[in-house]
mmCIF file of C-alpha atoms and ligand atoms in Angstrom:
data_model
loop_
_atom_site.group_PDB
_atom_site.id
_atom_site.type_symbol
_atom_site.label_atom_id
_atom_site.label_comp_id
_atom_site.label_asym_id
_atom_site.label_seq_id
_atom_site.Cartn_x
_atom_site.Cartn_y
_atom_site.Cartn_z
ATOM 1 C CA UNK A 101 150.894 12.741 143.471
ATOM 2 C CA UNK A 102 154.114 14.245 143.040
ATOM 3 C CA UNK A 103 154.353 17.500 141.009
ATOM 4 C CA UNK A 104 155.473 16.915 137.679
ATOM 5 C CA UNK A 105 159.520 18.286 137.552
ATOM 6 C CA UNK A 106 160.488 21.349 135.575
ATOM 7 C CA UNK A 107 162.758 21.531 132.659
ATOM 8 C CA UNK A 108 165.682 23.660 132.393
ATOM 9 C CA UNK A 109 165.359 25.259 128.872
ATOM 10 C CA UNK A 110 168.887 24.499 128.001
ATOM 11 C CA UNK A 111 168.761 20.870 129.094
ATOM 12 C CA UNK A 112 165.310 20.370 127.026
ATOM 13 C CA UNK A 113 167.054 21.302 123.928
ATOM 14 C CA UNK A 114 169.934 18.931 124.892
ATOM 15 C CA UNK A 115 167.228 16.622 124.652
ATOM 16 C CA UNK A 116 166.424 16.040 128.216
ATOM 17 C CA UNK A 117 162.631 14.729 128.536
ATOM 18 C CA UNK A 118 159.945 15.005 131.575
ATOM 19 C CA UNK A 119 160.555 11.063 131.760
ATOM 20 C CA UNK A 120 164.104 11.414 131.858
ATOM 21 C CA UNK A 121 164.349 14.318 134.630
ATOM 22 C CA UNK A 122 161.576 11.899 136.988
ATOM 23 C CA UNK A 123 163.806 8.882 136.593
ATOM 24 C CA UNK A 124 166.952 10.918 137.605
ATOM 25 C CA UNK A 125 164.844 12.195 140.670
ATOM 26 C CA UNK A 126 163.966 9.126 141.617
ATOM 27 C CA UNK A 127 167.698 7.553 141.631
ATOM 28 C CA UNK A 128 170.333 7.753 144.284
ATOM 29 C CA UNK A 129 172.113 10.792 142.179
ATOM 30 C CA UNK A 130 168.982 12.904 142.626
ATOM 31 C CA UNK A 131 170.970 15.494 144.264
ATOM 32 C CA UNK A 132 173.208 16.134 140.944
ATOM 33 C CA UNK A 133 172.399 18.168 138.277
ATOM 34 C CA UNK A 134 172.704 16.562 135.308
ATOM 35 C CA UNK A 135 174.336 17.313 131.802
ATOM 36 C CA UNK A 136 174.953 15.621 128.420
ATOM 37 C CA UNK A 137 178.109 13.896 126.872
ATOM 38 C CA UNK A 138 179.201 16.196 124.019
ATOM 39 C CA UNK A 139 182.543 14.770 123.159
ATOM 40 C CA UNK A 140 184.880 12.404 124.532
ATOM 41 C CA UNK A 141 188.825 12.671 124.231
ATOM 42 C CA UNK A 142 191.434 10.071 126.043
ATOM 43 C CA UNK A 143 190.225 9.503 129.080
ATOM 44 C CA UNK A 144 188.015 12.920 129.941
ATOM 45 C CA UNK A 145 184.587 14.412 128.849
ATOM 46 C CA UNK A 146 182.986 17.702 127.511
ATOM 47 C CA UNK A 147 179.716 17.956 129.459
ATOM 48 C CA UNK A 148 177.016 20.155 127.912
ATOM 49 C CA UNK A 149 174.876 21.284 130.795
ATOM 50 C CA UNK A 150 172.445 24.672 131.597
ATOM 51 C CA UNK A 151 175.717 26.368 132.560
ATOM 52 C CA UNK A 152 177.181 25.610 129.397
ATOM 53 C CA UNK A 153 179.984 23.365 128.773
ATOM 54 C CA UNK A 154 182.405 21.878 131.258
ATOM 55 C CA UNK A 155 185.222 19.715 131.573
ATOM 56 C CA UNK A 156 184.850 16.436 133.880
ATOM 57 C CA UNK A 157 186.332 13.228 134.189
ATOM 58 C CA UNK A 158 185.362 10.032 136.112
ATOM 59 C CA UNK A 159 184.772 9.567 139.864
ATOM 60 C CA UNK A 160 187.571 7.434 141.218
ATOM 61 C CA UNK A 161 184.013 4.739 142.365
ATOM 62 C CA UNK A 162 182.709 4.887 138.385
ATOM 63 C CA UNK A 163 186.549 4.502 137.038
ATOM 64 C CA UNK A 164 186.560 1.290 139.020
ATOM 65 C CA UNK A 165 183.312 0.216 138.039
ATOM 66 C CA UNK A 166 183.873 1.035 134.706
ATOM 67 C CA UNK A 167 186.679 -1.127 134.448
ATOM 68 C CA UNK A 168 185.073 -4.325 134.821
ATOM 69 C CA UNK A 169 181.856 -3.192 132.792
ATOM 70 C CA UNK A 170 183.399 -1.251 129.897
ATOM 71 C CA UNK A 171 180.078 -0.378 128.232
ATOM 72 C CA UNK A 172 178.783 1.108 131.895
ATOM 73 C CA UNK A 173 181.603 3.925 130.328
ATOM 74 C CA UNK A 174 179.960 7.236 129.579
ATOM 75 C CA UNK A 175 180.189 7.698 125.787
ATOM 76 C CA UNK A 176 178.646 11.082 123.683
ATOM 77 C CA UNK A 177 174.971 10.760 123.783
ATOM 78 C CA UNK A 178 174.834 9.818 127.651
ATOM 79 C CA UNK A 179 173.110 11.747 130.275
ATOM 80 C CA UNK A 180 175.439 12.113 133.223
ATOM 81 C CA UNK A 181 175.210 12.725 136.658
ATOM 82 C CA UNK A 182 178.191 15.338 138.255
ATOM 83 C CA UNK A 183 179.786 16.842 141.235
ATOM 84 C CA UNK A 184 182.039 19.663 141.363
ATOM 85 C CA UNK A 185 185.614 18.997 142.623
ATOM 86 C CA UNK A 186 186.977 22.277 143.958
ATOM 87 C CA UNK A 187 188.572 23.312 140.686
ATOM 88 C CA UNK A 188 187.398 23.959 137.727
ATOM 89 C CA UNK A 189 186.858 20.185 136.806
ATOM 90 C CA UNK A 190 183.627 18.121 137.518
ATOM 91 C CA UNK A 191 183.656 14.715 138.197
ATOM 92 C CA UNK A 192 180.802 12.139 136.938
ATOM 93 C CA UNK A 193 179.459 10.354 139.224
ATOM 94 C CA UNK A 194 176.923 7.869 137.073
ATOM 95 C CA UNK A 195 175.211 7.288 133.648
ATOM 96 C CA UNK A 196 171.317 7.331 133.398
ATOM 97 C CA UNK A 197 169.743 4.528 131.715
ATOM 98 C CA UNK A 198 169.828 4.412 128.004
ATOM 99 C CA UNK A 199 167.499 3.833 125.896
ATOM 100 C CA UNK A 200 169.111 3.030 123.058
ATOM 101 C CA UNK A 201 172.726 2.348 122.049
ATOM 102 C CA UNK A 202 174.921 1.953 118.904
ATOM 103 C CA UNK A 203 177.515 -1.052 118.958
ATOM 104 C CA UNK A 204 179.764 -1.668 116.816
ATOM 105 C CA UNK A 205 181.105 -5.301 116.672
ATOM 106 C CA UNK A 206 184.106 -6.905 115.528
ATOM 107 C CA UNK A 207 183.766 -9.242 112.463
ATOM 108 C CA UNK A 208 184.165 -12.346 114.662
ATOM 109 C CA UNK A 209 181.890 -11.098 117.487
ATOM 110 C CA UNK A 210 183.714 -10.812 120.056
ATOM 111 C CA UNK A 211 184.933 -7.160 120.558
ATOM 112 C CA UNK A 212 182.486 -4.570 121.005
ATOM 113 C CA UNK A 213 182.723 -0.912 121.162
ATOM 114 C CA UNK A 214 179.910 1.575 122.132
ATOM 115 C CA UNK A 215 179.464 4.613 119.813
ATOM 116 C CA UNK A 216 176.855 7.025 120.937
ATOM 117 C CA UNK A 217 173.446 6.464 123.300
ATOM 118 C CA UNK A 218 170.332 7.559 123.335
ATOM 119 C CA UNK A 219 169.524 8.430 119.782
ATOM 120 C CA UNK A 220 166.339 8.067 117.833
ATOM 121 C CA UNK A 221 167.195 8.562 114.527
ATOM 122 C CA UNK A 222 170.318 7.014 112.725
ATOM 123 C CA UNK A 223 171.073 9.206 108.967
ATOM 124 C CA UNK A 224 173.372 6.404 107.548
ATOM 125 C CA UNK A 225 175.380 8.959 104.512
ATOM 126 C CA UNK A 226 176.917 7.267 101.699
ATOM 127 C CA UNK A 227 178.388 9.552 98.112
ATOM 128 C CA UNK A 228 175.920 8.472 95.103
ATOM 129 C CA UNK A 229 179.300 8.694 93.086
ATOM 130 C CA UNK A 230 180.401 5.284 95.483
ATOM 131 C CA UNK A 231 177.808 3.577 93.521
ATOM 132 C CA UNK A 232 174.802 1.461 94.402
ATOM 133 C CA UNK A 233 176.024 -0.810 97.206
ATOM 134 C CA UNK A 234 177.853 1.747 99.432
ATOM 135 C CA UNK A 235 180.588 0.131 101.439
ATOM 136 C CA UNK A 236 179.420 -1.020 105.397
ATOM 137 C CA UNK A 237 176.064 -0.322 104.438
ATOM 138 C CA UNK A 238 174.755 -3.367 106.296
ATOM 139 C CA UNK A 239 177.096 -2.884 109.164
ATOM 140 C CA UNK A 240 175.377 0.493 109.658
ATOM 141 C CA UNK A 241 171.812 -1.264 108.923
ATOM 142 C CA UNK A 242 172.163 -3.833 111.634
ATOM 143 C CA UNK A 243 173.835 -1.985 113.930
ATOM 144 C CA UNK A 244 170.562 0.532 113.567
ATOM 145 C CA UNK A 245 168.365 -2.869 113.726
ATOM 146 C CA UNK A 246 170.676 -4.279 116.920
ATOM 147 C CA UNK A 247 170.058 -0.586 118.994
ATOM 148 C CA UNK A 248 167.299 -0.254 118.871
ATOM 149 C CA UNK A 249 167.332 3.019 116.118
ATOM 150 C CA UNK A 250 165.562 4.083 113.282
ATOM 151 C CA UNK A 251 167.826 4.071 110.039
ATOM 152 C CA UNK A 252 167.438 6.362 107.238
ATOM 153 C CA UNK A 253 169.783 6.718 104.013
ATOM 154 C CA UNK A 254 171.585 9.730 102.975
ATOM 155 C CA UNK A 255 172.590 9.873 99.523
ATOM 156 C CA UNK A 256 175.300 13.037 98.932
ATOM 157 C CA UNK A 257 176.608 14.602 96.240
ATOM 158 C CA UNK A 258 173.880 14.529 93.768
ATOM 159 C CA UNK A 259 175.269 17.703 92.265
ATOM 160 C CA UNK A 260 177.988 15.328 91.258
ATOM 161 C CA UNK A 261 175.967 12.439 89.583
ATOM 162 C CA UNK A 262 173.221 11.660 87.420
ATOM 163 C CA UNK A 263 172.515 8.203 88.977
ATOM 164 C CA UNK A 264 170.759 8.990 91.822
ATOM 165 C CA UNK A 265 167.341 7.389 90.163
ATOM 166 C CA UNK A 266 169.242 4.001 89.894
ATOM 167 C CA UNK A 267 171.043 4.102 93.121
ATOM 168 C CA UNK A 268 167.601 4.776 95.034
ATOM 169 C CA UNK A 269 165.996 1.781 93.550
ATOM 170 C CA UNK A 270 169.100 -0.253 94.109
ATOM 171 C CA UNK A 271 168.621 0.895 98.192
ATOM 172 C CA UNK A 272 164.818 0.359 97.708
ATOM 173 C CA UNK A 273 166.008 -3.510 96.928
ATOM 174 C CA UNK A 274 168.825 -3.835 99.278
ATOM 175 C CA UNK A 275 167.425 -1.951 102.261
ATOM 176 C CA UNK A 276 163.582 -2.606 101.877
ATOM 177 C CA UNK A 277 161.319 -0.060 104.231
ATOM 178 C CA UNK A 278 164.448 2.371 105.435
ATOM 179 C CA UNK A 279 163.561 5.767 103.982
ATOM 180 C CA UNK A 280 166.306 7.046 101.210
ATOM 181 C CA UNK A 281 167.021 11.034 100.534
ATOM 182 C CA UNK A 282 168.947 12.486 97.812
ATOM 183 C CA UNK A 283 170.951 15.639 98.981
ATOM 184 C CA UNK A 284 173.922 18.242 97.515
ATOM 185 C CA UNK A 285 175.203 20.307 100.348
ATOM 186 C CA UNK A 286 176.727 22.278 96.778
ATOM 187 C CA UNK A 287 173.280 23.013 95.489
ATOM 188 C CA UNK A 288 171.194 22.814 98.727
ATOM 189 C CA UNK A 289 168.571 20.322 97.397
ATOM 190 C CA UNK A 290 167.289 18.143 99.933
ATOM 191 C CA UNK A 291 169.319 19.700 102.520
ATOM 192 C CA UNK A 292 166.173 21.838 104.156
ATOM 193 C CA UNK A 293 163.936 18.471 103.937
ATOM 194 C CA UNK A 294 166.160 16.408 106.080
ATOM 195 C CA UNK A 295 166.705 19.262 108.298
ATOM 196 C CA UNK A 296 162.713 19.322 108.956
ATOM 197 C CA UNK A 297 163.317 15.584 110.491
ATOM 198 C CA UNK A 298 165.886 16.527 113.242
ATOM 199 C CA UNK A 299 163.601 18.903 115.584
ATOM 200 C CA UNK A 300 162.443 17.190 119.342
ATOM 201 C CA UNK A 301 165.050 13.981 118.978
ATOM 202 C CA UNK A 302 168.557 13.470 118.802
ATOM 203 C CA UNK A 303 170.305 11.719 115.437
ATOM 204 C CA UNK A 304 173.925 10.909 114.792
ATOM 205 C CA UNK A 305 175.482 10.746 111.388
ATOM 206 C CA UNK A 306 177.228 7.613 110.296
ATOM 207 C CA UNK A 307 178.882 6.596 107.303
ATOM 208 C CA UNK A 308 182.520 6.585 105.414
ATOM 209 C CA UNK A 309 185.406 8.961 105.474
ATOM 210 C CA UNK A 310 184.659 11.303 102.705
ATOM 211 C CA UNK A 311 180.942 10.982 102.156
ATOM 212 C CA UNK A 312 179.742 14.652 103.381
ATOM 213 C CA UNK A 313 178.505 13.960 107.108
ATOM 214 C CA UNK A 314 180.373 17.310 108.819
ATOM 215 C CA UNK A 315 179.457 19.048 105.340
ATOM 216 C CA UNK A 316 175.843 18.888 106.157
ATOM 217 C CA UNK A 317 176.150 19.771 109.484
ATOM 218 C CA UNK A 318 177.994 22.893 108.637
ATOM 219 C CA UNK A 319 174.890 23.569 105.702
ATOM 220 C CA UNK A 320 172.481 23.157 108.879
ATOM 221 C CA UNK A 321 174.359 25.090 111.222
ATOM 222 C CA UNK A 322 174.306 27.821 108.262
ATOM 223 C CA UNK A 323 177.828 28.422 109.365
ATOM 224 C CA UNK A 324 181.367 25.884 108.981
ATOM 225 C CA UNK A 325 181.271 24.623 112.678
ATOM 226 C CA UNK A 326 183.163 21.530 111.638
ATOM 227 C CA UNK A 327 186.000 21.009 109.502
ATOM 228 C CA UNK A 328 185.735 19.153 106.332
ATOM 229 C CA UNK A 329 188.200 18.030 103.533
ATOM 230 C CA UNK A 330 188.322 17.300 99.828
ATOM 231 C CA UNK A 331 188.325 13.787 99.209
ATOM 232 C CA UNK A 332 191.724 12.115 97.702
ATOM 233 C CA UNK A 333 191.687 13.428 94.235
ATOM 234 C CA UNK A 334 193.114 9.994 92.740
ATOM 235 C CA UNK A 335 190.165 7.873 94.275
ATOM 236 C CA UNK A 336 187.785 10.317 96.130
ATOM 237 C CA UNK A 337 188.587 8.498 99.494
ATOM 238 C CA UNK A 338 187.833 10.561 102.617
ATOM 239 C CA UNK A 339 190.470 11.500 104.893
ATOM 240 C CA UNK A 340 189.333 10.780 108.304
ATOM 241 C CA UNK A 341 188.833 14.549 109.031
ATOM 242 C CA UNK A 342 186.485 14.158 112.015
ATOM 243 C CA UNK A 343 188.305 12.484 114.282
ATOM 244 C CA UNK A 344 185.874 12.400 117.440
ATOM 245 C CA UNK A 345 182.137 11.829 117.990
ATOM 246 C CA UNK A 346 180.969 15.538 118.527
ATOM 247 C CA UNK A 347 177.012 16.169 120.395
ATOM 248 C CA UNK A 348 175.608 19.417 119.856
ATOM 249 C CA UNK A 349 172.036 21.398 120.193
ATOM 250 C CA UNK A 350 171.000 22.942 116.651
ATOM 251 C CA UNK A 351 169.592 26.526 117.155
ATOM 252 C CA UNK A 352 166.776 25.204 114.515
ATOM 253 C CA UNK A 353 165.843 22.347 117.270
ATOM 254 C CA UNK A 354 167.181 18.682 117.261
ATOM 255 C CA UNK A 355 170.743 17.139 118.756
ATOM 256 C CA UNK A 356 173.134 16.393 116.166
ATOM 257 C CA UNK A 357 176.070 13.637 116.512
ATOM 258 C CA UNK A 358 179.179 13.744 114.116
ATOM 259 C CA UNK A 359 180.920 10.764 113.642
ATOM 260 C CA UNK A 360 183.983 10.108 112.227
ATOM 261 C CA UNK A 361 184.270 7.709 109.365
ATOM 262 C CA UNK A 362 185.220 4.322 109.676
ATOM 263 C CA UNK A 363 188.798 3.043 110.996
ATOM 264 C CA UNK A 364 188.852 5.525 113.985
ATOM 265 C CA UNK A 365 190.193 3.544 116.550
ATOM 266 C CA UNK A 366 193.393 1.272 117.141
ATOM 267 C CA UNK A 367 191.606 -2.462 117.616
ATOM 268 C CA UNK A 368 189.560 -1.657 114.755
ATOM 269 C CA UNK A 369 191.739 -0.071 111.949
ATOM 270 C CA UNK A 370 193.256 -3.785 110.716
ATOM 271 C CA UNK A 371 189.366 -5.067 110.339
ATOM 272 C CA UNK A 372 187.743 -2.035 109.339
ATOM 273 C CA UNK A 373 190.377 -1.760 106.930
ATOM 274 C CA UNK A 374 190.394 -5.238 105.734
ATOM 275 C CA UNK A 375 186.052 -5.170 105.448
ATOM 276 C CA UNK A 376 186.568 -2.160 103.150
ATOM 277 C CA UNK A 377 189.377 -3.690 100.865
ATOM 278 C CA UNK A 378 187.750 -6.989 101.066
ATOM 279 C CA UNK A 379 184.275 -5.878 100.871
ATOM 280 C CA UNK A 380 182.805 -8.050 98.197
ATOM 281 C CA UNK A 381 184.131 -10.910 100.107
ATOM 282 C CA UNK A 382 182.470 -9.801 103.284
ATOM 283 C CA UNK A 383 178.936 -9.194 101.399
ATOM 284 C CA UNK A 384 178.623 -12.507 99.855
ATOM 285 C CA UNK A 385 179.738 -14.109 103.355
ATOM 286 C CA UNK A 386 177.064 -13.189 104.481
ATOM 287 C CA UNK A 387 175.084 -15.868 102.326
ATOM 288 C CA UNK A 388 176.992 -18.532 103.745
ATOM 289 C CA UNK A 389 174.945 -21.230 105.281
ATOM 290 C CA UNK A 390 176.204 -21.415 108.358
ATOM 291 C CA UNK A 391 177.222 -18.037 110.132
ATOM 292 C CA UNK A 392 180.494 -19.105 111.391
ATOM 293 C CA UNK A 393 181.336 -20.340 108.031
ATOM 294 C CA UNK A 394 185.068 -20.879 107.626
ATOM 295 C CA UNK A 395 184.905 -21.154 103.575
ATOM 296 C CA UNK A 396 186.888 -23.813 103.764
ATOM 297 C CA UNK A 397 184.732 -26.780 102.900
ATOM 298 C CA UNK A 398 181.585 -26.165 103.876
ATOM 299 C CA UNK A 399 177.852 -27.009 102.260
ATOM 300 C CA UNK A 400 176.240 -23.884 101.157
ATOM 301 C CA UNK A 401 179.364 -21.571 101.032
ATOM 302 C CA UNK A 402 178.956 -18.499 98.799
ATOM 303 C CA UNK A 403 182.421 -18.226 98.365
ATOM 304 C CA UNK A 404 183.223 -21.264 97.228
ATOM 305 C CA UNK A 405 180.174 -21.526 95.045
ATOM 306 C CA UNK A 406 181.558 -17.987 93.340
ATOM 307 C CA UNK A 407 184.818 -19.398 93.217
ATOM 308 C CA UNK A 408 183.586 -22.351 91.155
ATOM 309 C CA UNK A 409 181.790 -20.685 89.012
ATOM 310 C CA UNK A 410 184.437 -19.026 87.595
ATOM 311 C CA UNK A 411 183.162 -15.259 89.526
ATOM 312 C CA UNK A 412 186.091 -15.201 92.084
ATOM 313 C CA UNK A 413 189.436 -15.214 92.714
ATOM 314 C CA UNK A 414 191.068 -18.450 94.733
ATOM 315 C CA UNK A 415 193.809 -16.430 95.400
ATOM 316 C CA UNK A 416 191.502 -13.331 96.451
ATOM 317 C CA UNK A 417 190.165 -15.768 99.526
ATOM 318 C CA UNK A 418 193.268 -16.823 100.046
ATOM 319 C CA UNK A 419 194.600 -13.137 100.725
ATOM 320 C CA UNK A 420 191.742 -12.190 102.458
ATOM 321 C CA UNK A 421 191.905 -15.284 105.152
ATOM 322 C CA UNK A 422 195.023 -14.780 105.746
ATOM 323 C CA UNK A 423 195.015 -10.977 106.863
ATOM 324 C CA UNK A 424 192.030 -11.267 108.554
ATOM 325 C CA UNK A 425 193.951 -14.306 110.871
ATOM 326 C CA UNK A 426 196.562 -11.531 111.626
ATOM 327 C CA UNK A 427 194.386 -9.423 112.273
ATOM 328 C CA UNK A 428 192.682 -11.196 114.669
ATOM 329 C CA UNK A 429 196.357 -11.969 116.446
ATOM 330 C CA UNK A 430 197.149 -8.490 116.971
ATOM 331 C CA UNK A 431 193.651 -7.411 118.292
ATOM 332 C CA UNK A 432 193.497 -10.687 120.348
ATOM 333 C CA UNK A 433 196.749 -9.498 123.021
ATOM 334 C CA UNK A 434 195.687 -5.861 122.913
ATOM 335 C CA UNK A 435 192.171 -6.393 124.307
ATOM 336 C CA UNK A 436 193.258 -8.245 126.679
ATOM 337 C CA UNK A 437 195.822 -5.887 128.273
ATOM 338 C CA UNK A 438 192.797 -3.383 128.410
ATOM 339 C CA UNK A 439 192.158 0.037 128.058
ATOM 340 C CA UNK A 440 195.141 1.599 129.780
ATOM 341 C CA UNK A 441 197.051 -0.103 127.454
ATOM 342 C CA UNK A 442 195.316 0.724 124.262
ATOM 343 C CA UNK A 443 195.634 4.327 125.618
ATOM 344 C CA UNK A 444 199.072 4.272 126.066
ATOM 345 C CA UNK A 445 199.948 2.916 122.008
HETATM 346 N N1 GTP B 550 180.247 18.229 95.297
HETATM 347 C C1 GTP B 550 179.907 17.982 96.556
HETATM 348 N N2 GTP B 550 180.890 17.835 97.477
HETATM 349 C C2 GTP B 550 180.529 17.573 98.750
HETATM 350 C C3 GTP B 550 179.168 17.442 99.150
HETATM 351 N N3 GTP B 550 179.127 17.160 100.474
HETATM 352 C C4 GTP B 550 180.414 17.120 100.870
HETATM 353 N N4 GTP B 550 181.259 17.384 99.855
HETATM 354 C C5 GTP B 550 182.725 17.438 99.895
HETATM 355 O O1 GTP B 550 183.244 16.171 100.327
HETATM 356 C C6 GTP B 550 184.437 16.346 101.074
HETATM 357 C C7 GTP B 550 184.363 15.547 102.372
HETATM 358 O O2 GTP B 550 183.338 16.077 103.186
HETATM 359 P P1 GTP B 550 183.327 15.936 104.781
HETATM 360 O O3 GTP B 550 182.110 16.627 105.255
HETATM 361 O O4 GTP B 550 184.634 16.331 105.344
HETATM 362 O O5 GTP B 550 183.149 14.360 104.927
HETATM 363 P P2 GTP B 550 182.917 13.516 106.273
HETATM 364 O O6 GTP B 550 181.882 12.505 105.964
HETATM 365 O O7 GTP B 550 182.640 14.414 107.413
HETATM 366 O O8 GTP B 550 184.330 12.775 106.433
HETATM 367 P P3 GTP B 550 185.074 12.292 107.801
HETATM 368 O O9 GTP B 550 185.025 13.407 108.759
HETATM 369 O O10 GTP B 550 186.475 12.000 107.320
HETATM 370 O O11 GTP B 550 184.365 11.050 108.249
HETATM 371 C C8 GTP B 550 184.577 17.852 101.294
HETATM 372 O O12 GTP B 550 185.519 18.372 100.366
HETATM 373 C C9 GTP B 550 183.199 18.399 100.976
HETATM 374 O O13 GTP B 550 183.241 19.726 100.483
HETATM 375 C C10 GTP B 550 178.145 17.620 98.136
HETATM 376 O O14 GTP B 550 176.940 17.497 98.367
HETATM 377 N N5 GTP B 550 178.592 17.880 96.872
HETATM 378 MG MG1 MG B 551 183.603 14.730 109.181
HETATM 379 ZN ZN1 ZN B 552 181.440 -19.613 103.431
#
């Protein structure tokens, strides 16, 4: 029997796992130490590691692999093995298996983009003041369902509403079995409880612009690690403050992903926006009979059925085909040009 492989304090509370460590060993990187994706900016990596954090980008092998595998691309949340090269800069030379990843996919299935890997626990935050069916909700639920990650709902604000009563029963109906918490990072209620959940796993915060996610960090970290910004006055929108995914170790135990809220990146902004202006539309689509529905003339479509009924626009659908054709023109020429292009805009 082989003896079982020590852990390097710092890379246990990164999240690194006996498992883990003994697959790495067993691979042909075995030689390289390995660290953690902490952040990811145009084209090169923060590495969190035991010596702290470091710079890296890609070996010139894994760029070219990478290129016809896009999700084989390191994202925050990956364990990576690396090299030195001379300077200051390390270079990655592979990913280790996942074991479990958040996707996010395009409307029409066909894009895909990787968020963040190997987390267990998924705190989906909405605002109670955005009401009982918070916007991308089910995106968020089935991309929890899809990876493989256990959801749990985040209600903020409480200090600011009196509905949170209604609003959990709502979820309790909409989102049967996930868990649902009621927090204020103003007051501090329910901020210690979720806080207890985080220790020995690694959870990423998802949800809208606006809705509190880099507030509660900062009420965790006891300390404003993160900036965060009032919402619009006139509507209480967010305004995409967090602008990258962000990994880091909490001193109370537990790895912590920020996300930033929806619309982040080019190919997505027309959709993303278009799902949130549209997103009535885009809920009762999903009752459609057939999946691919076109709402044109087809048995069993919601839309139609609201729209003779008197509960919907004509003109609405109209609108709302229409952009979401364009939209799917300019994303269409843009993926296929590829990353270097995308990179470039
Ligand atoms: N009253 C009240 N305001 C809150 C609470 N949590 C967050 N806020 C405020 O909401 C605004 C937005 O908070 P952020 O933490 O920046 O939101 P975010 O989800 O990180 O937004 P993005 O980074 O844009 O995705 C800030 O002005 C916060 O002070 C809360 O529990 N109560
Ligand atoms: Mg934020
Ligand atoms: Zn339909």
């Amino acid at each position: 029997m082989s003896p079982v492989p020590s852990l390097e304090p710092r890379l246990r509370r990164l999240g690194l796992d006996v498992g883990r460590l003994g697959e790495h060993l067993a691979s042909r990187l075995a030689p390289l130490p390995l660290a953690r994706v902490s952040v990811e900016h145009r084209g090169g990596y923060l590495l969190e590691g035991s010596a702290g954090q470091l710079r890296a980008g890609l070996t010139g092998r894994l760029r070219a692999s990478v290129r016809g595998e896009p999700m084989e691309r390191p994202v925050v949340g990956d364990w990576v093995a690396y090299s030195t090269t001379g300077g200051d800069a390390m270079a990655i030379h592979g990913v280790l298996p996942r074991r479990s990843s958040l996707v996010r996919r395009a409307a029409d299935g066909g894009r895909a983009q990787l968020l963040v890997t190997n987390v267990e626990l998924a705190l989906i935050v909405a605002a109670l003041l955005d009401g009982e069916r918070p916007r991308g909700l089910e995106r968020y639920l089935s991309m929890c369902l899809e990876g493989g990650v256990a959801p749990r709902i985040v209600l903020t604000k409480a200090d600011r509403s009196s509905e949170a009563p209604a609003v959990v029963e709502a979820l309790r109906q909409l989102a049967p079995g996930v868990p649902v918490h009621v927090v204020s990072a103003l007051t501090g209620e329910g901020v210690e409880a979720l806080r207890a959940l985080l220790p020995d796993k690694t959870s990423v915060l998802l949800g809208n612009s606006g809705v509190g996610k880099s507030t509660l960090i900062n009420a965790w970290l006891g300390h404003s690690a993160l900036e965060t910004r009032a919402t619009r006055a006139s509507d209480d929108k967010g305004r995409h403050t967090t602008t990258a995914r962000h990994l880091f170790a909490l001193p109370t135990g537990g790895v912590i992903i920020d996300t930033p809220g929806m619309r982040e990146l080019g190919v997505w902004r027309a959709e993303e926006g278009l799902a949130e202006t549209f997103a009535e539309l885009e809920a009762l689509a999903l009752g459609c009979q057939f999946r691919d529905c076109s709402h044109t003339a087809e048995p069993g479509c919601r839309l139609l059925l609201a729209i003779a009924q008197g509960a919907l626009d004509a003109g609405r659908l109209a609108a709302w085909k229409a952009l979401s054709a364009e939209a799917r023109q300019h994303a269409a020429p843009r993926a296929r040009r590829g990353p270097r292009a995308r990179r470039q805009r």
